[in-house]
GROMACS .gro file of N, CA, C and O in nm:
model
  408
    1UNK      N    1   0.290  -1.826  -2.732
    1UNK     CA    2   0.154  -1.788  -2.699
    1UNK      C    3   0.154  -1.643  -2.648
    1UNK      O    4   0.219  -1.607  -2.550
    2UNK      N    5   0.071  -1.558  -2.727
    2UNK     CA    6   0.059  -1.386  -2.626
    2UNK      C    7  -0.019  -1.410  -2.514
    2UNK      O    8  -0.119  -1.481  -2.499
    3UNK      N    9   0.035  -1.351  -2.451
    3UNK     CA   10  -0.040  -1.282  -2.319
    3UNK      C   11  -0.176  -1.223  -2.345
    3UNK      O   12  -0.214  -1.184  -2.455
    4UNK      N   13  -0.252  -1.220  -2.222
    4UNK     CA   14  -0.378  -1.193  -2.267
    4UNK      C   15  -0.423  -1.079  -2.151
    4UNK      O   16  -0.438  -1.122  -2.036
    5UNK      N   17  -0.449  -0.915  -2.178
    5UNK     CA   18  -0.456  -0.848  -2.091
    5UNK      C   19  -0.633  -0.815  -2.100
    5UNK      O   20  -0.704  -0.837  -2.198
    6UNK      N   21  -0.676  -0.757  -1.966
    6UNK     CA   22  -0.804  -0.708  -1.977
    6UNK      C   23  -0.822  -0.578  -1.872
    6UNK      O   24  -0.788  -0.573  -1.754
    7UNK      N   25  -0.879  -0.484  -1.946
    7UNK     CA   26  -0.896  -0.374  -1.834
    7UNK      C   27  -1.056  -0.341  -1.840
    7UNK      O   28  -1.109  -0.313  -1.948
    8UNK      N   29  -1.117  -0.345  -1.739
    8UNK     CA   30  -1.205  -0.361  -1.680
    8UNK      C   31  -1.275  -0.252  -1.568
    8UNK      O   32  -1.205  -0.195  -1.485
    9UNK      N   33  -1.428  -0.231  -1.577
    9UNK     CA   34  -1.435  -0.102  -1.511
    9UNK      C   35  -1.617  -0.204  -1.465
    9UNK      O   36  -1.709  -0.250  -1.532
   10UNK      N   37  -1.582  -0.195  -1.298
   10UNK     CA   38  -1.710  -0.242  -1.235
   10UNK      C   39  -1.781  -0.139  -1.136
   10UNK      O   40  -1.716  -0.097  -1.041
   11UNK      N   41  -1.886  -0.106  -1.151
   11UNK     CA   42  -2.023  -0.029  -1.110
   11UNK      C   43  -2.061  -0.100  -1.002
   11UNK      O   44  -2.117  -0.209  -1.013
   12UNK      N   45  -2.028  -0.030  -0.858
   12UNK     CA   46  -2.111  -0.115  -0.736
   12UNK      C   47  -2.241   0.016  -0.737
   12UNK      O   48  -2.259   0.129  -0.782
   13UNK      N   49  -2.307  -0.083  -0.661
   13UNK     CA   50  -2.403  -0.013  -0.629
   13UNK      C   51  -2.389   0.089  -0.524
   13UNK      O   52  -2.307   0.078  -0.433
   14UNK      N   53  -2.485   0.211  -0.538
   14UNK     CA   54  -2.470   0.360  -0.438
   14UNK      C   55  -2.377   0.310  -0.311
   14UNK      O   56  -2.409   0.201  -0.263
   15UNK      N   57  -2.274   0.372  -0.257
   15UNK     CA   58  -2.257   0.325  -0.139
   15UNK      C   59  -2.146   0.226  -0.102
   15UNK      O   60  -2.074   0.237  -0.002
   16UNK      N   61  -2.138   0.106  -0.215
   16UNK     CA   62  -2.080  -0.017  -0.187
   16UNK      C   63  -1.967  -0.010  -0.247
   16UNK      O   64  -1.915  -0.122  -0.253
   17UNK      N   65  -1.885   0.096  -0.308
   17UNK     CA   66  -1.793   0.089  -0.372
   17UNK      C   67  -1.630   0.045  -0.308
   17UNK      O   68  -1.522   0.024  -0.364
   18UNK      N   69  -1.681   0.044  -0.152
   18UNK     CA   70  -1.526  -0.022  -0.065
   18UNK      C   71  -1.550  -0.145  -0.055
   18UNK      O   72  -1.450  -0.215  -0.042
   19UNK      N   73  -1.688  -0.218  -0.056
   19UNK     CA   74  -1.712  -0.321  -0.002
   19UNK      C   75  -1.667  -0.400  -0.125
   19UNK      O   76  -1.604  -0.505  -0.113
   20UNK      N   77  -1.705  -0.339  -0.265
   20UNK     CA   78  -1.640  -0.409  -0.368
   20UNK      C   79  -1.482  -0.409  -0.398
   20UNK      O   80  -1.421  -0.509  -0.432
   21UNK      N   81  -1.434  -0.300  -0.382
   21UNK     CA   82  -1.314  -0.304  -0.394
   21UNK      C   83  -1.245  -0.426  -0.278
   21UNK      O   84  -1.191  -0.535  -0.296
   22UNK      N   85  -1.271  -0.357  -0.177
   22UNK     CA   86  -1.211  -0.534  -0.064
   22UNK      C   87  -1.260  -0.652  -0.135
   22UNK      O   88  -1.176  -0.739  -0.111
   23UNK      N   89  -1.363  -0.708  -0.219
   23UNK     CA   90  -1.350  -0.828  -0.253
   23UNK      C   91  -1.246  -0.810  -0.377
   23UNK      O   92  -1.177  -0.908  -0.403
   24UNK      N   93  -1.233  -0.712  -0.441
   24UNK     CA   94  -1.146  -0.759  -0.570
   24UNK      C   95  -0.988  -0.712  -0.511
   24UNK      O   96  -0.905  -0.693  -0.599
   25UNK      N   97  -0.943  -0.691  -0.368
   25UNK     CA   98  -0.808  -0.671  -0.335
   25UNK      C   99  -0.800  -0.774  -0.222
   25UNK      O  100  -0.717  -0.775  -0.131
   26UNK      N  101  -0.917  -0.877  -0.248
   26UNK     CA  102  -0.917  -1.049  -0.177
   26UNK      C  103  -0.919  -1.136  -0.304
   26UNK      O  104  -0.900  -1.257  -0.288
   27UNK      N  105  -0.941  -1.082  -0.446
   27UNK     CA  106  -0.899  -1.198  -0.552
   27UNK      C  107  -0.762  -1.175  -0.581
   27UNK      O  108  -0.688  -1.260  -0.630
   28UNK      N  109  -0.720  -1.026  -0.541
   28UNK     CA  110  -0.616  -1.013  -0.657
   28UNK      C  111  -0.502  -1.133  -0.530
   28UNK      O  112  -0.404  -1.204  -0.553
   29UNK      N  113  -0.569  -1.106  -0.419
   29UNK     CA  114  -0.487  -1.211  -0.302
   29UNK      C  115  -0.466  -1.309  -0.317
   29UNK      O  116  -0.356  -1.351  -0.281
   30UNK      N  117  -0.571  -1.406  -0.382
   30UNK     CA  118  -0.624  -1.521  -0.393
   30UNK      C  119  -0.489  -1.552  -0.490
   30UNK      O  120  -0.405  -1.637  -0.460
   31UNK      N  121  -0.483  -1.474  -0.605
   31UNK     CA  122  -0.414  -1.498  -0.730
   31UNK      C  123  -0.219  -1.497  -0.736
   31UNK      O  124  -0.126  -1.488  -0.817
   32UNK      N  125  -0.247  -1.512  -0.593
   32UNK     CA  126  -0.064  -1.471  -0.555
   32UNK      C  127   0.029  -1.592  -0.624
   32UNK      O  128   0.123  -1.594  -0.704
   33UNK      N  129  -0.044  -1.687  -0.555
   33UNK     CA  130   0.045  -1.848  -0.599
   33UNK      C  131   0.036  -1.894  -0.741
   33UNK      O  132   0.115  -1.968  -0.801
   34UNK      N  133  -0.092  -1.828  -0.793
   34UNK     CA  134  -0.126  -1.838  -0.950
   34UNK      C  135  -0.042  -1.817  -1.042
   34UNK      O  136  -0.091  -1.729  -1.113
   35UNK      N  137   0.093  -1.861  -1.097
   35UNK     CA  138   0.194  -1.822  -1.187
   35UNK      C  139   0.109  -1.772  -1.301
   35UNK      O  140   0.152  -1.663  -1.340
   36UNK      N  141  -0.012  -1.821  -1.379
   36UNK     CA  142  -0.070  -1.776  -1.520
   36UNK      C  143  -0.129  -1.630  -1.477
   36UNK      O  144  -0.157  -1.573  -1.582
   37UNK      N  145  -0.161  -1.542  -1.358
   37UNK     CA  146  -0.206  -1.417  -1.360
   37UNK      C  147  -0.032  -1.314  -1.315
   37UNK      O  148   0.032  -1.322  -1.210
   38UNK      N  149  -0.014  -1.266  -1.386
   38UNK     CA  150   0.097  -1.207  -1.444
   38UNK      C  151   0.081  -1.099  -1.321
   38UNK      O  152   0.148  -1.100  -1.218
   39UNK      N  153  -0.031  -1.001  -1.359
   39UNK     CA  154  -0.056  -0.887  -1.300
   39UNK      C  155  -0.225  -0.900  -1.273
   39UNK      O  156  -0.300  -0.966  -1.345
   40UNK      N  157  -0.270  -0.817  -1.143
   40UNK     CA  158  -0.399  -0.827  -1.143
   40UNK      C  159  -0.406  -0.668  -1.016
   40UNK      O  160  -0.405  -0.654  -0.894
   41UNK      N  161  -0.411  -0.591  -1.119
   41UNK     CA  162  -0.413  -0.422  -1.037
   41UNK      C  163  -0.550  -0.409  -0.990
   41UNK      O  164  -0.627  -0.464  -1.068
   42UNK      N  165  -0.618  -0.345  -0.874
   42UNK     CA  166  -0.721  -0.298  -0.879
   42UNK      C  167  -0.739  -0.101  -0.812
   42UNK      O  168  -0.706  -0.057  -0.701
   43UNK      N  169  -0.784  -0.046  -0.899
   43UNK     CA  170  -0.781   0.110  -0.842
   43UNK      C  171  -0.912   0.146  -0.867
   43UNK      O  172  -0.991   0.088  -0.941
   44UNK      N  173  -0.930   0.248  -0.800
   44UNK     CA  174  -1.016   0.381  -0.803
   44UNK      C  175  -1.005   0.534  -0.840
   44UNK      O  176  -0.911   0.602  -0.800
   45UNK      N  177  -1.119   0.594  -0.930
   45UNK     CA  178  -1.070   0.717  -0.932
   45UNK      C  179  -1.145   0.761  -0.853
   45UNK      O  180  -1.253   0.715  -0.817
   46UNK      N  181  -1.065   0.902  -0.803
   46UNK     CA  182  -1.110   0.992  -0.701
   46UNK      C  183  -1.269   1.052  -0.754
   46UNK      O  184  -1.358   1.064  -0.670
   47UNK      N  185  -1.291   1.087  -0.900
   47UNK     CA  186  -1.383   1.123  -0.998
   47UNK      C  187  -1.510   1.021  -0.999
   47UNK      O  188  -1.613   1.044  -1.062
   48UNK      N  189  -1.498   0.957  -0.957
   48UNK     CA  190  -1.647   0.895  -0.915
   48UNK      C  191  -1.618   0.774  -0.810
   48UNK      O  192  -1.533   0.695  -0.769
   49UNK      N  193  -1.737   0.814  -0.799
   49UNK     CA  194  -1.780   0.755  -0.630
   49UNK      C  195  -1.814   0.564  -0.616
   49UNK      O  196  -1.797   0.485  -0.523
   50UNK      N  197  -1.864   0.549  -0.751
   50UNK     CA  198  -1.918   0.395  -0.777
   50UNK      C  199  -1.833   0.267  -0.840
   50UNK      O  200  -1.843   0.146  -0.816
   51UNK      N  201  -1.725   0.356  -0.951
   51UNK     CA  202  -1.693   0.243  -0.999
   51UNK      C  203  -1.505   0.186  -0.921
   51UNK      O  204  -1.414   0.236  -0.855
   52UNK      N  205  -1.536   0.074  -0.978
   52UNK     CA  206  -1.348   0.011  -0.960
   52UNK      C  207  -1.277  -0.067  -1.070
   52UNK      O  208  -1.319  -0.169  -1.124
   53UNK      N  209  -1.171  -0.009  -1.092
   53UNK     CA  210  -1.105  -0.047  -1.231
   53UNK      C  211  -1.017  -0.165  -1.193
   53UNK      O  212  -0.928  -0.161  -1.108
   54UNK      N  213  -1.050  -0.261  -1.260
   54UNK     CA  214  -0.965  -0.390  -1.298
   54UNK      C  215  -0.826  -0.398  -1.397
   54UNK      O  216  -0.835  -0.389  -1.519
   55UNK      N  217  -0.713  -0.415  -1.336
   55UNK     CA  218  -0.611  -0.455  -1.514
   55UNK      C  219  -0.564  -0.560  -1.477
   55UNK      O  220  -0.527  -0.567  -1.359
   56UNK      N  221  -0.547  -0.702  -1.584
   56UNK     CA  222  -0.525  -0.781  -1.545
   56UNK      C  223  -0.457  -0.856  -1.658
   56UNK      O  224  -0.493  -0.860  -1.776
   57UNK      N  225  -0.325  -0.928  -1.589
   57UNK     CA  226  -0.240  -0.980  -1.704
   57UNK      C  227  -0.243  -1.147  -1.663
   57UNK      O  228  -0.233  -1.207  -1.555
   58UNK      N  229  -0.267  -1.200  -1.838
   58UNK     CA  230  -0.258  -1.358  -1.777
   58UNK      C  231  -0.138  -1.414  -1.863
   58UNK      O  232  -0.058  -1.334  -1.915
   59UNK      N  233  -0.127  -1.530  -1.877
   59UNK     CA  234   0.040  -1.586  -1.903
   59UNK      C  235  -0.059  -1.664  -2.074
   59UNK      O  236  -0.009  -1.728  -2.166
   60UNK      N  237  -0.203  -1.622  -2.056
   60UNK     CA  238  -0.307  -1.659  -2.216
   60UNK      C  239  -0.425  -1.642  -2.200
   60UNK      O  240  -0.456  -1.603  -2.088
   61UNK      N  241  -0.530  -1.661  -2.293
   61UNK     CA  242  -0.664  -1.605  -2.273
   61UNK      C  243  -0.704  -1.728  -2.191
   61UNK      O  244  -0.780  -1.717  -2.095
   62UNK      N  245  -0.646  -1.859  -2.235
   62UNK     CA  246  -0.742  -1.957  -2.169
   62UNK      C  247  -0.675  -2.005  -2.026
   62UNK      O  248  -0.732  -2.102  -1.974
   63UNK      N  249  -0.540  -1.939  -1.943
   63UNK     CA  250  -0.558  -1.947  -1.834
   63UNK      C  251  -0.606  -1.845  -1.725
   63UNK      O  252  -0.585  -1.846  -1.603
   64UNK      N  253  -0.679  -1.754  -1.806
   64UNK     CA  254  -0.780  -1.663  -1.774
   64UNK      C  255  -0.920  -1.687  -1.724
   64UNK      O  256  -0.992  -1.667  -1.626
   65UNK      N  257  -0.921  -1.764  -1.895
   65UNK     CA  258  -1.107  -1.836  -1.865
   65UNK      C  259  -1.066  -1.949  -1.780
   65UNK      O  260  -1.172  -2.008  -1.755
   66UNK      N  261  -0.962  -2.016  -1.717
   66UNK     CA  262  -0.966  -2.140  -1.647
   66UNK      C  263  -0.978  -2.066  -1.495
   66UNK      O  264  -1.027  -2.136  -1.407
   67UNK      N  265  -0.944  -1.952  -1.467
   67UNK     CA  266  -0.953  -1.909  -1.372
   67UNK      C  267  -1.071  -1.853  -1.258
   67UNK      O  268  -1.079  -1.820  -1.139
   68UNK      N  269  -1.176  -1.871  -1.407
   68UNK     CA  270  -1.287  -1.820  -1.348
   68UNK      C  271  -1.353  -1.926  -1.309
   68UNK      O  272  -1.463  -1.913  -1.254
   69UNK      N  273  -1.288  -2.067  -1.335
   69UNK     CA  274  -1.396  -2.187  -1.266
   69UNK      C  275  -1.297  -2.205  -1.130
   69UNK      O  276  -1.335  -2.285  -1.045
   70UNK      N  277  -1.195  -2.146  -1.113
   70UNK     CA  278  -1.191  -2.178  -0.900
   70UNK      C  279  -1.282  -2.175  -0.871
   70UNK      O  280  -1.389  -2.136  -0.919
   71UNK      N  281  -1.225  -2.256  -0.713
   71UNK     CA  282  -1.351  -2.260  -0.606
   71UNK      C  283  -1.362  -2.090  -0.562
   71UNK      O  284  -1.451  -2.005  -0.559
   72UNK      N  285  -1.249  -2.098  -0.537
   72UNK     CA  286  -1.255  -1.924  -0.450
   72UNK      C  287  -1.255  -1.786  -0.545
   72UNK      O  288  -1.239  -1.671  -0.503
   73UNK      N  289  -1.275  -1.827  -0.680
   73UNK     CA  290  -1.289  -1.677  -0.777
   73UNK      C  291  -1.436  -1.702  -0.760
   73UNK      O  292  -1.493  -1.601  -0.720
   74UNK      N  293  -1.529  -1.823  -0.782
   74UNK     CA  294  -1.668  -1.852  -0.747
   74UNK      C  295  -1.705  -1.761  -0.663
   74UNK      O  296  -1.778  -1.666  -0.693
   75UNK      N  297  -1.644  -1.789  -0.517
   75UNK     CA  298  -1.706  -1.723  -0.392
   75UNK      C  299  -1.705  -1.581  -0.412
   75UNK      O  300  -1.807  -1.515  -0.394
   76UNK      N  301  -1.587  -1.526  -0.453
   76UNK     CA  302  -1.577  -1.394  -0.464
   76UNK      C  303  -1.695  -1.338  -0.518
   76UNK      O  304  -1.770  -1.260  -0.460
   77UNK      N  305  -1.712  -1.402  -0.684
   77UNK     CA  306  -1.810  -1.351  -0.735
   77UNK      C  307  -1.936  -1.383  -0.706
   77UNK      O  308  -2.024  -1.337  -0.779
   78UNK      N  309  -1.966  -1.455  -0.610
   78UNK     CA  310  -2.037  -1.494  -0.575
   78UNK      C  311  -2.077  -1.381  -0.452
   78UNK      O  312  -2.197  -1.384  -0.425
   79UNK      N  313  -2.009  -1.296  -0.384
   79UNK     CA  314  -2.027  -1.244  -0.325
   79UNK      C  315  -2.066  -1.069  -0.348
   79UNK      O  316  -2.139  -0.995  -0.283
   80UNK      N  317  -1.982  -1.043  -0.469
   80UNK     CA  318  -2.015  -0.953  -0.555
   80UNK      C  319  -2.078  -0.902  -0.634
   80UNK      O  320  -2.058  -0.797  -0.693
   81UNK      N  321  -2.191  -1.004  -0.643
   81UNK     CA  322  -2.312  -0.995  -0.747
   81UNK      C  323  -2.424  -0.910  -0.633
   81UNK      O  324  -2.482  -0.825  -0.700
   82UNK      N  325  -2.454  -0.906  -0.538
   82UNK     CA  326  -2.550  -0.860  -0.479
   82UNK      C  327  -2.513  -0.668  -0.475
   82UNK      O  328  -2.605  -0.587  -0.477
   83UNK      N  329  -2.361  -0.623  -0.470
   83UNK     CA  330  -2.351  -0.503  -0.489
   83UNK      C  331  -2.322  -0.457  -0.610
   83UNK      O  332  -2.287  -0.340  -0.614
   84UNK      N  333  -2.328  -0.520  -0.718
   84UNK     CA  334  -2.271  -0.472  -0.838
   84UNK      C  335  -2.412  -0.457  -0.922
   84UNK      O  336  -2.506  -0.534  -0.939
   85UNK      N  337  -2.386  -0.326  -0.964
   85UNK     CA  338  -2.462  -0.240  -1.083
   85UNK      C  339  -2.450  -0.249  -1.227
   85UNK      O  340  -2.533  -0.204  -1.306
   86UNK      N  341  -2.311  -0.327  -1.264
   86UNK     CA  342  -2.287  -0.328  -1.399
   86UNK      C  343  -2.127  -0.343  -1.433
   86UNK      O  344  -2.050  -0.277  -1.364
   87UNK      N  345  -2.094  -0.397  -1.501
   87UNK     CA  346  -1.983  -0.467  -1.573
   87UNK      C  347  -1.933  -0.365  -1.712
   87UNK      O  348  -2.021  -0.333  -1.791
   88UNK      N  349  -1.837  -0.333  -1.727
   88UNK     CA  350  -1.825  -0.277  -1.821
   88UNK      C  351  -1.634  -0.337  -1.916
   88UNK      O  352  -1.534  -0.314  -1.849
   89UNK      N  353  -1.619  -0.386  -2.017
   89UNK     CA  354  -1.507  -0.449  -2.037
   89UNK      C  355  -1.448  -0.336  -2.127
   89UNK      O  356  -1.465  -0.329  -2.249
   90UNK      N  357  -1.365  -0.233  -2.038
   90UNK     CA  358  -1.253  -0.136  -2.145
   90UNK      C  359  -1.238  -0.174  -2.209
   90UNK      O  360  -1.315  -0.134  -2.297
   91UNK      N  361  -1.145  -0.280  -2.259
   91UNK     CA  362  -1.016  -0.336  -2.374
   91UNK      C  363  -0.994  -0.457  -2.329
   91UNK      O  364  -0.997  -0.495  -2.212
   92UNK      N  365  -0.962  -0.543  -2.464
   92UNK     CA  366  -0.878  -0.681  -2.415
   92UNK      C  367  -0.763  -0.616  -2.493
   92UNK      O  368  -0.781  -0.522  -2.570
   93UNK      N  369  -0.641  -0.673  -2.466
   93UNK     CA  370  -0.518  -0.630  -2.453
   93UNK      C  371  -0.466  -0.723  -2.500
   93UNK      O  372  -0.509  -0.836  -2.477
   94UNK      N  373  -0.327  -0.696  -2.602
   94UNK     CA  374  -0.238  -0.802  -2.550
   94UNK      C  375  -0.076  -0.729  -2.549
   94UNK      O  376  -0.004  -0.671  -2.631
   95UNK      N  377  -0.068  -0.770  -2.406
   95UNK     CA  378   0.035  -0.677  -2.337
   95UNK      C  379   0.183  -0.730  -2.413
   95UNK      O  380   0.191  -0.834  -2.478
   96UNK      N  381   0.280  -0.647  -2.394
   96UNK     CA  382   0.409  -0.662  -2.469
   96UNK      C  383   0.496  -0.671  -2.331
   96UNK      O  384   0.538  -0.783  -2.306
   97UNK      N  385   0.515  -0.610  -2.276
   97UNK     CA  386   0.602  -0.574  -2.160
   97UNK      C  387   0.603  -0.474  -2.034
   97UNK      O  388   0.506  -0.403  -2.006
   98UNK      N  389   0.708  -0.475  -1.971
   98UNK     CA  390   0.666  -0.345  -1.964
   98UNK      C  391   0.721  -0.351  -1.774
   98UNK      O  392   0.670  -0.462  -1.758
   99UNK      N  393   0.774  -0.322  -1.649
   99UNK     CA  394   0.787  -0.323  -1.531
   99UNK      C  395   0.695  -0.390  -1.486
   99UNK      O  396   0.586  -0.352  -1.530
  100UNK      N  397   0.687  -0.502  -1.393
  100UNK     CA  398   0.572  -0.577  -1.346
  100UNK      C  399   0.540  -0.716  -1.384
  100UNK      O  400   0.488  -0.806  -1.318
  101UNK      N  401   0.596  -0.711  -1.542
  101UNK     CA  402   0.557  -0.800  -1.631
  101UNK      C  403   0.670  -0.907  -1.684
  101UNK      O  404   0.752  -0.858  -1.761
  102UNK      N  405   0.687  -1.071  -1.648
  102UNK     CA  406   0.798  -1.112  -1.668
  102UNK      C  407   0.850  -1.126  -1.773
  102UNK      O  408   0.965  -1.169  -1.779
   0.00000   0.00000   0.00000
């Protein structure tokens, strides 16, 4: 089965761009014990003020989509919808290797 990568670029709203980043560096937390999320990076560029970039490696696409029915990926996003401006999906991926990656 390949791996299933996604890089990802989220739009908080004016202002909220730490408040979002702390919830997505409390999923990538969440996802520690999770053996199927491989890798789950979250950064910022210095070059704008709003957005936060997602990369994220799963062990397949569908223990990806199984991931999004937790209780606690719920809350997250559940908490993240009130500052977020927009969703934007770079690339789906499918990663080969590489440092990081088992």
């Amino acid at each position: 089965m390949e791996k299933f990568g996604i890089y990802g670029k989220m739009i908080a709203k004016e202002g909220e761009r730490e408040k979002l980043t702390s919830i997505l560096l409390e999923a990538a937390e969440s996802l520690q014990n999770l053996d199927d999320c491989e890798l789950y990076l979250v950064s910022v560029s210095p070059d704008d003020a709003d957005s936060v970039y997602v990369y994220e490696v799963w062990s397949s696409e569908s223990a990806h989509q199984g991931s999004l029915t937790l209780e606690s990926t719920q809350n997250l996003i559940h908490q993240a919808k009130p500052i977020l401006a927009g969703m934007e999906r770079i690339s789906t991926l499918v990663p080969r290797g590489g440092k990081g990656l088992g």
